[in-house]
Short mmCIF file of C-alpha atoms (C1' of nucleotides) in Angstrom, two decimals:
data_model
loop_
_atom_site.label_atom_id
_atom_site.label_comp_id
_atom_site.label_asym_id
_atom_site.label_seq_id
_atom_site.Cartn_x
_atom_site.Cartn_y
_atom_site.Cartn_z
CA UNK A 7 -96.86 -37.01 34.56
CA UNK A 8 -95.85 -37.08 38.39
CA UNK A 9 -92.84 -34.97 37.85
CA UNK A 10 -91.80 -34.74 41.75
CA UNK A 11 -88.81 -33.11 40.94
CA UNK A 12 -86.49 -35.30 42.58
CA UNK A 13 -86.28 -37.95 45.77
CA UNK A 14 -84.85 -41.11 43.76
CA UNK A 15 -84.66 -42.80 47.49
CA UNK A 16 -83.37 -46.33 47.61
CA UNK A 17 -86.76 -48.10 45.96
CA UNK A 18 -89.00 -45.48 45.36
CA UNK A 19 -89.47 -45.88 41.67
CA UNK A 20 -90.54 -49.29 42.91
CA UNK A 21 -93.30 -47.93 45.13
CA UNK A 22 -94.12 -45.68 42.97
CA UNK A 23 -95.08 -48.17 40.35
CA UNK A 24 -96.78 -50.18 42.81
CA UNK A 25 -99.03 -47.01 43.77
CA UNK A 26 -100.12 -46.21 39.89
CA UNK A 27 -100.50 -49.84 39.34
CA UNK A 28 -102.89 -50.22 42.36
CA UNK A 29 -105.03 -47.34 41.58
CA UNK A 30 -105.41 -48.54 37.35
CA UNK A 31 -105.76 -52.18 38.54
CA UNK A 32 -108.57 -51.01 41.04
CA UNK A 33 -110.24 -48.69 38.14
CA UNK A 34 -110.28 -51.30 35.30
CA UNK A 35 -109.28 -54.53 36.17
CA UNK A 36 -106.48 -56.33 35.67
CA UNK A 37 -107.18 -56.54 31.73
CA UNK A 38 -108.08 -53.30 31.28
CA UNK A 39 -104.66 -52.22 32.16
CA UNK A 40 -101.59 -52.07 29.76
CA UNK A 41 -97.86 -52.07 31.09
CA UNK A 42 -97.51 -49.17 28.92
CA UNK A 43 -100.55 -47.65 30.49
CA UNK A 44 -98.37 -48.16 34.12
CA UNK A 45 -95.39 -46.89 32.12
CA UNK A 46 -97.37 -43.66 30.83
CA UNK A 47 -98.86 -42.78 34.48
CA UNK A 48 -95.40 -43.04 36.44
CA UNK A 49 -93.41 -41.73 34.31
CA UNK A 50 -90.74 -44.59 33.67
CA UNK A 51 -90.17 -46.96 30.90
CA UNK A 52 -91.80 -50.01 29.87
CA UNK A 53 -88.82 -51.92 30.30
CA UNK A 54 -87.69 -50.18 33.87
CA UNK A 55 -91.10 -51.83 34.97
CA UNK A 56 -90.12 -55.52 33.65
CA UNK A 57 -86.88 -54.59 35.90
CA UNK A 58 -88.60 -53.52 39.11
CA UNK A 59 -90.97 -57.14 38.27
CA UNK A 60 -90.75 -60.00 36.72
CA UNK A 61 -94.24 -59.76 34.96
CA UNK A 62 -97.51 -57.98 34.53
CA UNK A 63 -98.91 -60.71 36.97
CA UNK A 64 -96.07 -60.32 38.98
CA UNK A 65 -96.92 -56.88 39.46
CA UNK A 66 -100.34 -57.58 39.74
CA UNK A 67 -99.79 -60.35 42.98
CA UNK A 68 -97.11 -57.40 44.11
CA UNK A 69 -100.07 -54.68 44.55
CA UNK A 70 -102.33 -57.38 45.84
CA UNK A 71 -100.19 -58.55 48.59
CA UNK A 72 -99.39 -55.20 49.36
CA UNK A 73 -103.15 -54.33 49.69
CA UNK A 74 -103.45 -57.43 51.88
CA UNK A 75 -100.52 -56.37 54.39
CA UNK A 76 -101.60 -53.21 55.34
CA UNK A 77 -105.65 -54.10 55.67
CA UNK A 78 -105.94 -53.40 59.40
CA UNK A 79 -108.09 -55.34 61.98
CA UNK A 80 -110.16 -53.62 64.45
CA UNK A 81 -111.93 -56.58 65.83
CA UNK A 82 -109.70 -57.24 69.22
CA UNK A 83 -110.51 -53.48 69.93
CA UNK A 84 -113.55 -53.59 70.93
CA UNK A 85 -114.16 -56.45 72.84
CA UNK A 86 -114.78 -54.98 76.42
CA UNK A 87 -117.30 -52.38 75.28
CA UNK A 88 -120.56 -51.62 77.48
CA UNK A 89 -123.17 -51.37 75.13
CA UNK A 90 -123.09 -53.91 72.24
CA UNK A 91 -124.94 -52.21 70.19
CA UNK A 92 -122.60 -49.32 70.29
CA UNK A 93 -120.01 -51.76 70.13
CA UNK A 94 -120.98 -53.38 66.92
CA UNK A 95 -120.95 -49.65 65.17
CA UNK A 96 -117.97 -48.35 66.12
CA UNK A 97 -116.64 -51.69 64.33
CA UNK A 98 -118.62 -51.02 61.46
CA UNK A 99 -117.94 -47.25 61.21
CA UNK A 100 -114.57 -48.03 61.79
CA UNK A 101 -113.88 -50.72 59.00
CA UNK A 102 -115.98 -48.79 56.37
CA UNK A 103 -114.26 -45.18 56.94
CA UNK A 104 -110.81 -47.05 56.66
CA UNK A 105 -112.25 -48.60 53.04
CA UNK A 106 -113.49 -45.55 51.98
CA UNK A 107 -110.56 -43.65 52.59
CA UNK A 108 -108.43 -46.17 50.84
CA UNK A 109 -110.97 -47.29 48.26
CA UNK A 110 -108.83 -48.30 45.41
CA UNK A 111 -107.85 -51.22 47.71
CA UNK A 112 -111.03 -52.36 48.19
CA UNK A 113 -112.19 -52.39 44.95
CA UNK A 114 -108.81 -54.40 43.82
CA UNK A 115 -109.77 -56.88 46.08
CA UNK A 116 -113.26 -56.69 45.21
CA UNK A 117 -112.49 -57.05 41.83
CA UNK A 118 -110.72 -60.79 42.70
CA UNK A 119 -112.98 -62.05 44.58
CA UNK A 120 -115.57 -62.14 41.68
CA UNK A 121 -113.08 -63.01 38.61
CA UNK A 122 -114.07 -66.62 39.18
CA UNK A 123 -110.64 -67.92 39.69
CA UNK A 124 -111.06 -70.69 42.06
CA UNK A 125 -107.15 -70.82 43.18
CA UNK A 126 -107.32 -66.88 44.01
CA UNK A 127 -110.64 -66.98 45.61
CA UNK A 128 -109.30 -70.53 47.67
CA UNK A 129 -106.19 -68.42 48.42
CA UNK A 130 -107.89 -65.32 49.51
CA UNK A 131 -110.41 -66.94 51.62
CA UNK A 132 -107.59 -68.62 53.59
CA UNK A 133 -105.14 -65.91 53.87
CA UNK A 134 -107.25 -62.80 54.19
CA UNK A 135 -110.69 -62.91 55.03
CA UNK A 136 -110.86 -66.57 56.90
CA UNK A 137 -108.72 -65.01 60.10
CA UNK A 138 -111.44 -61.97 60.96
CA UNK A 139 -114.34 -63.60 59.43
CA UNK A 140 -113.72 -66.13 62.04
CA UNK A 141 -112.89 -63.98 64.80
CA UNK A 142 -116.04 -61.82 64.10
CA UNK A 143 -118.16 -65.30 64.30
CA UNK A 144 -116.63 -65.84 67.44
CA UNK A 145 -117.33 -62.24 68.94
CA UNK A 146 -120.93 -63.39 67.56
CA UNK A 147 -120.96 -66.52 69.22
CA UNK A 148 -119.73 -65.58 72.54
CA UNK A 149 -122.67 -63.03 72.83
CA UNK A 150 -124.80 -65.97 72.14
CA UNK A 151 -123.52 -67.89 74.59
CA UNK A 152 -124.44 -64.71 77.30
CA UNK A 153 -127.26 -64.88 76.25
CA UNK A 154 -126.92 -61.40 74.57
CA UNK A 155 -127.75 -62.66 71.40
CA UNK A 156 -130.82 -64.85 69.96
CA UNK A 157 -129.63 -68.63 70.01
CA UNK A 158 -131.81 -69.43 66.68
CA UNK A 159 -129.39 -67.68 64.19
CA UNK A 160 -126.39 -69.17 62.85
CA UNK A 161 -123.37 -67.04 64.15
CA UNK A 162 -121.69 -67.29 60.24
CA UNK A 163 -124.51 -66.36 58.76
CA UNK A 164 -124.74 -62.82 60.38
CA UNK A 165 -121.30 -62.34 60.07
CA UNK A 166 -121.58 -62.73 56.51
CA UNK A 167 -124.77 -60.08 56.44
CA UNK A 168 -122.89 -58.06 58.75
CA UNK A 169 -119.90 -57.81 56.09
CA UNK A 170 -121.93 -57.73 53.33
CA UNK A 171 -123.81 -54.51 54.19
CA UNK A 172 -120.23 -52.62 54.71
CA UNK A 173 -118.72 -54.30 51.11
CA UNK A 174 -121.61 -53.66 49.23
CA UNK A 175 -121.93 -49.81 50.47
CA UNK A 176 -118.26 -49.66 48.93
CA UNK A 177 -119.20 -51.58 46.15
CA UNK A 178 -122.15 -50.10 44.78
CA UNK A 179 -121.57 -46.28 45.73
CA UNK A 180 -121.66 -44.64 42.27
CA UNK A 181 -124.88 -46.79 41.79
CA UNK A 182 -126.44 -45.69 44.69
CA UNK A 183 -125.49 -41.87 44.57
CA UNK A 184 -128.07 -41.91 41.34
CA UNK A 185 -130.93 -44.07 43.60
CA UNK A 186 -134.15 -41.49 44.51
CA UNK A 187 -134.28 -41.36 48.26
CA UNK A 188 -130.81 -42.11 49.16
CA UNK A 189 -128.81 -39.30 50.99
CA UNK A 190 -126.50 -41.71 52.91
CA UNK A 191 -124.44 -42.90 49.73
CA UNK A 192 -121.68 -40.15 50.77
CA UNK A 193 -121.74 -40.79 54.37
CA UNK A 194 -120.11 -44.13 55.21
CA UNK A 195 -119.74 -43.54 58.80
CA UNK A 196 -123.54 -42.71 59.07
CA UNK A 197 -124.73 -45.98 56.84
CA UNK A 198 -122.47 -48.34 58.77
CA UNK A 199 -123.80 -47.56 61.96
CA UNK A 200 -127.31 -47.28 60.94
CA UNK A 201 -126.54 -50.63 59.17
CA UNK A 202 -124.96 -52.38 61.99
CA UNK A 203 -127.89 -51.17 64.46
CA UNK A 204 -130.31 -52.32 61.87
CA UNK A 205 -128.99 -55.96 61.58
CA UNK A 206 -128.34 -55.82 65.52
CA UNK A 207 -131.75 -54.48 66.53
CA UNK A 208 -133.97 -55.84 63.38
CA UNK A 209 -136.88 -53.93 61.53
CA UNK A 210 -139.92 -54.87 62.89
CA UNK A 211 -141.13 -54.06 66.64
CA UNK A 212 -140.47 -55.56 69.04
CA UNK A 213 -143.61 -56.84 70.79
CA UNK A 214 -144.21 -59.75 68.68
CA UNK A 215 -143.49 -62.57 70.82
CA UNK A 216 -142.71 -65.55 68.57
CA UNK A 217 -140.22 -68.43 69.62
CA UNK A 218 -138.89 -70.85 67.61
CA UNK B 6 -117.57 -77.16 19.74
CA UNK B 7 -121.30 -76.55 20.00
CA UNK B 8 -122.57 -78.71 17.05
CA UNK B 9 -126.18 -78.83 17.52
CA UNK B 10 -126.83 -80.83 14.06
CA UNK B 11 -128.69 -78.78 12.42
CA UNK B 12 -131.53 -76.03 13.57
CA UNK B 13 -130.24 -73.09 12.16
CA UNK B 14 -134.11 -71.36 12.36
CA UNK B 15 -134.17 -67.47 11.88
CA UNK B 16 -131.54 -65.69 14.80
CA UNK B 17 -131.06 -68.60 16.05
CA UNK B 18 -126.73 -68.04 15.38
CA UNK B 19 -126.99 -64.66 16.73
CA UNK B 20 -128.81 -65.71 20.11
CA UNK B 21 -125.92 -68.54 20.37
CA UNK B 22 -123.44 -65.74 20.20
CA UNK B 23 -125.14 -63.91 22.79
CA UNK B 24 -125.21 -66.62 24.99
CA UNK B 25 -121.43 -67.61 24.56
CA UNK B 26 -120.67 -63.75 24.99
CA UNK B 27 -122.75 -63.85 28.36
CA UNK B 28 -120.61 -66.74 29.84
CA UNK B 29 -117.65 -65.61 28.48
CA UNK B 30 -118.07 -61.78 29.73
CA UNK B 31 -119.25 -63.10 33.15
CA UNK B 32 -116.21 -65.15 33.62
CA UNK B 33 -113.38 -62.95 32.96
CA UNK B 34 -114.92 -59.50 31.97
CA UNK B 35 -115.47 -57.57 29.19
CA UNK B 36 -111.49 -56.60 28.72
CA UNK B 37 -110.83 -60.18 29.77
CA UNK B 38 -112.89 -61.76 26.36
CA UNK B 39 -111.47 -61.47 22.92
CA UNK B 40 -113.58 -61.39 19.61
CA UNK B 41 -111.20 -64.75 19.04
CA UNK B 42 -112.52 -66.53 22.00
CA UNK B 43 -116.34 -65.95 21.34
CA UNK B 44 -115.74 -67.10 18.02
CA UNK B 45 -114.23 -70.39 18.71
CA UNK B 46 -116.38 -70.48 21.47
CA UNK B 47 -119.57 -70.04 19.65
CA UNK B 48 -117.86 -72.37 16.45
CA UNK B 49 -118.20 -69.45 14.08
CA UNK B 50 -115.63 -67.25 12.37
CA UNK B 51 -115.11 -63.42 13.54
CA UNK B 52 -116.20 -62.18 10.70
CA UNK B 53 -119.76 -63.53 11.15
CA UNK B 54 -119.49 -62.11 14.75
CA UNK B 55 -119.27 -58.76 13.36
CA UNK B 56 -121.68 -59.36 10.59
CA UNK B 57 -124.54 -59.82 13.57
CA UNK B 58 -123.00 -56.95 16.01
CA UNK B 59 -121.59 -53.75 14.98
CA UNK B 60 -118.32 -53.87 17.34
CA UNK B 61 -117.60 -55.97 20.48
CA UNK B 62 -118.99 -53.24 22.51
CA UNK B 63 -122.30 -53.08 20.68
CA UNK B 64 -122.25 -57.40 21.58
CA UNK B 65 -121.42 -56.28 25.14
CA UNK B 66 -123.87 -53.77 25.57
CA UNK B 67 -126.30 -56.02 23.36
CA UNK B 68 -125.77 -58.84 26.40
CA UNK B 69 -126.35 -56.67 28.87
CA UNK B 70 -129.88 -55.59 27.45
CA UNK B 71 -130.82 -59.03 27.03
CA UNK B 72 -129.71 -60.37 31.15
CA UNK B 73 -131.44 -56.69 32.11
CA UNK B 74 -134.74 -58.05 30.22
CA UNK B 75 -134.94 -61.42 31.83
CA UNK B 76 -135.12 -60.02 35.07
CA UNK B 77 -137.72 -61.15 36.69
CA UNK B 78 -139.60 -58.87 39.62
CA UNK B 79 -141.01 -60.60 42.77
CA UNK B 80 -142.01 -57.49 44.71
CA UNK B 81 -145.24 -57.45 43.55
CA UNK B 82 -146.37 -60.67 44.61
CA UNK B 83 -146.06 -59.94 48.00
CA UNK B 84 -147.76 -57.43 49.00
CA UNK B 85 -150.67 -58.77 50.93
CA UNK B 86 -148.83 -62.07 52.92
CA UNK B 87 -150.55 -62.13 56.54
CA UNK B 88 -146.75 -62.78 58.12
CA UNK B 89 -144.45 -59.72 57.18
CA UNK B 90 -141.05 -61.91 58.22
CA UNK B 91 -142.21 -64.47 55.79
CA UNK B 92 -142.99 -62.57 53.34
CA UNK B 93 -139.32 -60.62 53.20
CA UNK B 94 -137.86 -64.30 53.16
CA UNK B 95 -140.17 -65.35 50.71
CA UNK B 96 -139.28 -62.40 48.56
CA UNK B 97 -135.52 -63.17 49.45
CA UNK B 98 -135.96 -66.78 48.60
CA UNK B 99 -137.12 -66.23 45.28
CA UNK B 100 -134.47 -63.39 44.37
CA UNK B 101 -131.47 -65.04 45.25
CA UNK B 102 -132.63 -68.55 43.75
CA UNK B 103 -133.55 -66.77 40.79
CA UNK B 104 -130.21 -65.27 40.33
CA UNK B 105 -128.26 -68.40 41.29
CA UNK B 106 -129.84 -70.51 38.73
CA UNK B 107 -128.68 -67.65 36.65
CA UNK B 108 -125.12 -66.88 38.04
CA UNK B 109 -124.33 -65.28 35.10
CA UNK B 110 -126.50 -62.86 34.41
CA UNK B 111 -125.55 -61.50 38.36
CA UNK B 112 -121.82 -61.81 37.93
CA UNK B 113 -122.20 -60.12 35.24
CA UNK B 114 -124.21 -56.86 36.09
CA UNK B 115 -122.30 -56.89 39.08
CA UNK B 116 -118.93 -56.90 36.74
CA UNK B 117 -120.76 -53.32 35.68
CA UNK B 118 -121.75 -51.72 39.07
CA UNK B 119 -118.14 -52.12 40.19
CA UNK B 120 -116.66 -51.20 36.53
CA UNK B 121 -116.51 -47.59 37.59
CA UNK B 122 -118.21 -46.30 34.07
CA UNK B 123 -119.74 -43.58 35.63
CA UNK B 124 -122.32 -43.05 32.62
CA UNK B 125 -122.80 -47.04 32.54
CA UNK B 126 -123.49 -46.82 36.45
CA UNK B 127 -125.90 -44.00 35.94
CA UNK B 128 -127.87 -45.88 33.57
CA UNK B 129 -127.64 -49.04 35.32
CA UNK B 130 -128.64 -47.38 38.49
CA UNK B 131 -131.83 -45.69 36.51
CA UNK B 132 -132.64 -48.36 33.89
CA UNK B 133 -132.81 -51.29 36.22
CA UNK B 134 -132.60 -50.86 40.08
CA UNK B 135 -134.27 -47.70 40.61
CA UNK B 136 -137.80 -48.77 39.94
CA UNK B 137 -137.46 -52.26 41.95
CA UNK B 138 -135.54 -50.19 44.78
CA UNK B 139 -137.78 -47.65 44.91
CA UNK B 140 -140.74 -50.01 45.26
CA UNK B 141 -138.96 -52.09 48.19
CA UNK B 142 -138.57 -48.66 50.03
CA UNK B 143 -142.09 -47.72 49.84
CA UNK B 144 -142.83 -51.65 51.06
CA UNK B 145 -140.84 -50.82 54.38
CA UNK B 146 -142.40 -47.04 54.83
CA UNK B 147 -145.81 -48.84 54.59
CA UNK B 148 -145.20 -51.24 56.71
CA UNK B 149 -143.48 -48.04 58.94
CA UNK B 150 -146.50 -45.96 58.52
CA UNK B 151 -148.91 -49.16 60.00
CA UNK B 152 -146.73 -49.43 62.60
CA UNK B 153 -145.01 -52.55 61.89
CA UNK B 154 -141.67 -51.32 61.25
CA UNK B 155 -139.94 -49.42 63.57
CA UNK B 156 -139.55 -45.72 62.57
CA UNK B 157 -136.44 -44.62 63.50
CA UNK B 158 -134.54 -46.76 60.35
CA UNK B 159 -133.94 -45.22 56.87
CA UNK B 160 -136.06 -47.07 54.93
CA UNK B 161 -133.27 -46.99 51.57
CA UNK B 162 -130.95 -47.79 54.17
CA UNK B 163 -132.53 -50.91 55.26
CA UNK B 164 -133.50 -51.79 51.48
CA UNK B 165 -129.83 -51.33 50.64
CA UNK B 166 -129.03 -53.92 52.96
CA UNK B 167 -131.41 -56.34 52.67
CA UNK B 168 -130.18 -56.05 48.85
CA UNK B 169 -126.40 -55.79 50.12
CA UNK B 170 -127.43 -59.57 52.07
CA UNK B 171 -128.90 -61.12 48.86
CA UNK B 172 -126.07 -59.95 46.12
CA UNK B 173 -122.90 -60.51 47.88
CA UNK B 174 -124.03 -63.85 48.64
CA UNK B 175 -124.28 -64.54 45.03
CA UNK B 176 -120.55 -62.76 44.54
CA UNK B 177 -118.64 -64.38 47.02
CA UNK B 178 -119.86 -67.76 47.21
CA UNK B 179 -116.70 -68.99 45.75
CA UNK B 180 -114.89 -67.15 48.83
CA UNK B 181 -117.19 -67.94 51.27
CA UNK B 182 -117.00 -72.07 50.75
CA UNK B 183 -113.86 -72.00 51.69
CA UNK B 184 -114.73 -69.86 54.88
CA UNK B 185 -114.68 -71.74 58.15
CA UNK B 186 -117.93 -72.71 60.01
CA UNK B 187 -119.61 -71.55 56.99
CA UNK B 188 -122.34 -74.64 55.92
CA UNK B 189 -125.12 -72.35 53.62
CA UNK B 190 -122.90 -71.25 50.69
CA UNK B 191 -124.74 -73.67 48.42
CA UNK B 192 -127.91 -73.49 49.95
CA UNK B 193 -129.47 -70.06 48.78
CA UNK B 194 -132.81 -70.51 49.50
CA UNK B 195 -132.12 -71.24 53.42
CA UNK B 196 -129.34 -68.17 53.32
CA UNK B 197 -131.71 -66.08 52.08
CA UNK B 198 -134.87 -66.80 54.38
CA UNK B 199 -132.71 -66.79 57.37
CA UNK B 200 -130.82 -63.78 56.45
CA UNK B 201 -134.30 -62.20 55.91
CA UNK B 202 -135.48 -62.66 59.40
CA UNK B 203 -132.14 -61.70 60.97
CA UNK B 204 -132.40 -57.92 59.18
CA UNK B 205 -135.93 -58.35 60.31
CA UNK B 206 -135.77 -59.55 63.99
CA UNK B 207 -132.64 -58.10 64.72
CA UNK B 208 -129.79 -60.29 65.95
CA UNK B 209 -130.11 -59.23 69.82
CA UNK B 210 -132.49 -60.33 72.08
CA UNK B 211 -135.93 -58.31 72.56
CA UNK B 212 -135.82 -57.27 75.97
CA UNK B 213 -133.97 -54.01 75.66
CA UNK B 214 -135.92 -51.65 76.07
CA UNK B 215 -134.17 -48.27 75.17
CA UNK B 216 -136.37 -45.93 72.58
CA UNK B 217 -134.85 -42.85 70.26
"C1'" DC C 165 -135.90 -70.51 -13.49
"C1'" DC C 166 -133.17 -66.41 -11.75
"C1'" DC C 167 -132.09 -63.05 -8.45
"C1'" DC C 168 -131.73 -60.83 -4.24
"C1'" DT C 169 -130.53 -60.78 0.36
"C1'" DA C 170 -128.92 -62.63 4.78
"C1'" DA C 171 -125.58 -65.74 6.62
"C1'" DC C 172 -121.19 -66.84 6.60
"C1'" DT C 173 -116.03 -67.36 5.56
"C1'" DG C 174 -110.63 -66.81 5.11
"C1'" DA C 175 -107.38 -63.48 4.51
"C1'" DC C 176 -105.81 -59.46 5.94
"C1'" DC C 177 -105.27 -54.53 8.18
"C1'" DG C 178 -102.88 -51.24 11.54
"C1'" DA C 179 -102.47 -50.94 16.42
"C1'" DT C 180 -101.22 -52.61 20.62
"C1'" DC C 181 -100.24 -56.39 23.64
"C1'" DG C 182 -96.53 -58.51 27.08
"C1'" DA C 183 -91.90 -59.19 26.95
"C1'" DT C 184 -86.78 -58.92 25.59
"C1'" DC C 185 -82.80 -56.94 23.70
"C1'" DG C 186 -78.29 -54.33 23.93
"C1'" DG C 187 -76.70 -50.43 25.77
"C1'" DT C 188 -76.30 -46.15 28.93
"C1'" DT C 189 -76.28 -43.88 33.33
"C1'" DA C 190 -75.54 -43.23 38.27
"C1'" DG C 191 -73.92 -44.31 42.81
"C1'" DC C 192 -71.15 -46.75 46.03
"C1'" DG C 193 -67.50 -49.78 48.01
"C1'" DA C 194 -62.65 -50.81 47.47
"C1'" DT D 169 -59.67 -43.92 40.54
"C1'" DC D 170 -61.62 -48.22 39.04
"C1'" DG D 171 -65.20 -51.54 38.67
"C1'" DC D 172 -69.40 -53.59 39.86
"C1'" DT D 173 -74.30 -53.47 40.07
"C1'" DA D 174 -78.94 -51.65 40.10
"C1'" DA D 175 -81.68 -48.43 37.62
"C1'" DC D 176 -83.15 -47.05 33.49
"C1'" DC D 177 -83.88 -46.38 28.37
"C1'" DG D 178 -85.10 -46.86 23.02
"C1'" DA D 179 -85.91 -50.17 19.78
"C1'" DT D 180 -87.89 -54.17 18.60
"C1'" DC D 181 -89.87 -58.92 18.90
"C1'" DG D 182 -93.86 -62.29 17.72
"C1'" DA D 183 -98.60 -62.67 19.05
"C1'" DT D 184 -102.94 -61.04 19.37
"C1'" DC D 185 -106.17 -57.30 19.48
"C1'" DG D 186 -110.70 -55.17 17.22
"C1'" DG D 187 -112.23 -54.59 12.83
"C1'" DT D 188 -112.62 -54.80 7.45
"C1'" DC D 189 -113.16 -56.70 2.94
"C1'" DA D 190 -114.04 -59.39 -1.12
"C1'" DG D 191 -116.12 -63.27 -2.02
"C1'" DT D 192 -119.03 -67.72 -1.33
"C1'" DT D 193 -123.12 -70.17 0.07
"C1'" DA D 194 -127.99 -70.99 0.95
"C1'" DG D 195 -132.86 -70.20 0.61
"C1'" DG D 196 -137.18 -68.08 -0.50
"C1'" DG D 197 -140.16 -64.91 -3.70
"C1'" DG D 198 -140.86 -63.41 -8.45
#
DNA sequence: CCCCTAACTGACCGATCGATCGGTTAGCGA
DNA sequence: TCGCTAACCGATCGATCGGTCAGTTAGGGG
């Protein structure tokens, strides 16, 4: 398998392991995977892989970290828009046709943020998610303090419902594909700004005039 | 470990190994749990293991069936509140303290939506979620049809992400204590009501006035 | 009483796990 | 040309994997 003829650049063997090892860590899980799997699917030898790394789990943090450094941000971009509404989905569409396109990295990184290890999910919190997460409560916060959004929900909160709706799409696609009356499970750019106007503009109509 | 005297009434070993197998499986995953563990786990030998299921997938798959059973469904109960917000967080409410009590059983269905199986996802998607889904779709298109929705939202859409709101709650908690400015990830039932009314109300205020 | 069956066990199977070994090749600076 | 080092390999390690088997125990019906 993944006879490319030639091109033994300076370290490319080691990407190349790093690429198969992504995509069968992403599939099954970082027990469902075998070295010798990794070995079979690039092409190399068992023991050229305990050369390129130390250890399975040294591999395994490898392809994580390099996940993590090339997740882009696309937060500061849209700060000055007109129409927050608009804005709001254009992040949305944004961030969920860059994890669909690269899904394999999402689903890694799904994958440890439910195996339960409280060190991992402490470290990913901190490194990863904490920097946007808080940025995007901020971008919520600042509307509220324009007055452009309702005072009487808790900025964190809808960030968290916000993310939730684009992760979960990811998530939950080959579930969803089989759901009756779902034709957006193939569209991500259509769902995520439906979603995002949704959770902007609410469900119900608007003339019910309730304060808290 | 798990010397409960004495009580050894009919099954009563075989639903101890299913409830070891449950943990276990949630924790680290199906690839994740040996035959080894479940047996010290559980205080029995292997061999007994086997003698009650035919393989460690027909245990798996035996685990599964069981969480799927206990699943309790709330949507009925609901139908005929006088406040439509209240009713979505009361529906909400009970969901999501339902399934932290039993953080489990979620972790571990969710273990299977993101598995990738797709014959597992099929059937999970058909066995389980359709008929609940399908039910909280026709909830919104009623409530679209009397005019207390507004109409220009996919109803599956907005069911999808009033599900997305309630499950990745449950999956990231771990992640999401460690979040800054986050103060509900161990308080479900207030997540849950006030992420309700935010997919309901919409996070911006009412006065726009701009129509499809 | 005996006998049958379900519950249960320790010992063991071949296969595969992560990891290591000694040894070979290839490229590059001196 | 030599020599060093990184890249790479086949063979093999002990441990553990899922699963089997022959045999023992316990309990209830005849």
């Amino acid at each position: 398998m993944s006879d490319l003829s030639e091109a033994p650049s300076r370290g490319s063997a080691r990407l190349h392991i790093l690429d198969c090892a992504k995509r069968l860590f992403a599939e099954r899980g970082y027990d469902g995977v075998s070295i010798s799997d990794i070995a079979r699917e690039t092409g190399a030898s068992k023991a050229n892989i305990f050369h390129h790394f130390e250890s399975k789990e040294g591999l395994y943090l490898a392809v994580i970290a390099e996940v993590v450094r090339r997740v882009p941000d696309h937060i500061d971009a849209l700060s000055s828009e007109h129409d927050i509404v608009e804005a709001f989905q254009e992040l949305a569409a944004a961030e969920l046709t860059e994890g669909a396109k690269d899904e394999t990295g999402v689903r890694l990184i799904l994958r440890e943020i439910i195996s339960g290890d409280p060190r991992r999910s402490r470290v990913l919190a901190e490194d990863i998610f904490a920097d946007r997460f808080t940025r995007l409560v901020d971008l919520i916060r600042t509307h509220q303090d324009t007055g452009t959004f309702r005072k009487d929900v808790d900025p964190a909160l809808a960030a968290h419902v916000l993310r939730s709706a684009s992760v979960f799409f990811i998530l939950g696609r080959d579930v969803l594909r089989h759901m009756p009356g779902v034709d957006f499970a193939d569209d991500p750019d259509r769902y995520a700004r439906e979603a995002a106007a949704l959770v902007l503009r609410g469900l119900v109509v608007r003339d019910s005039s309730e304060e808290k």
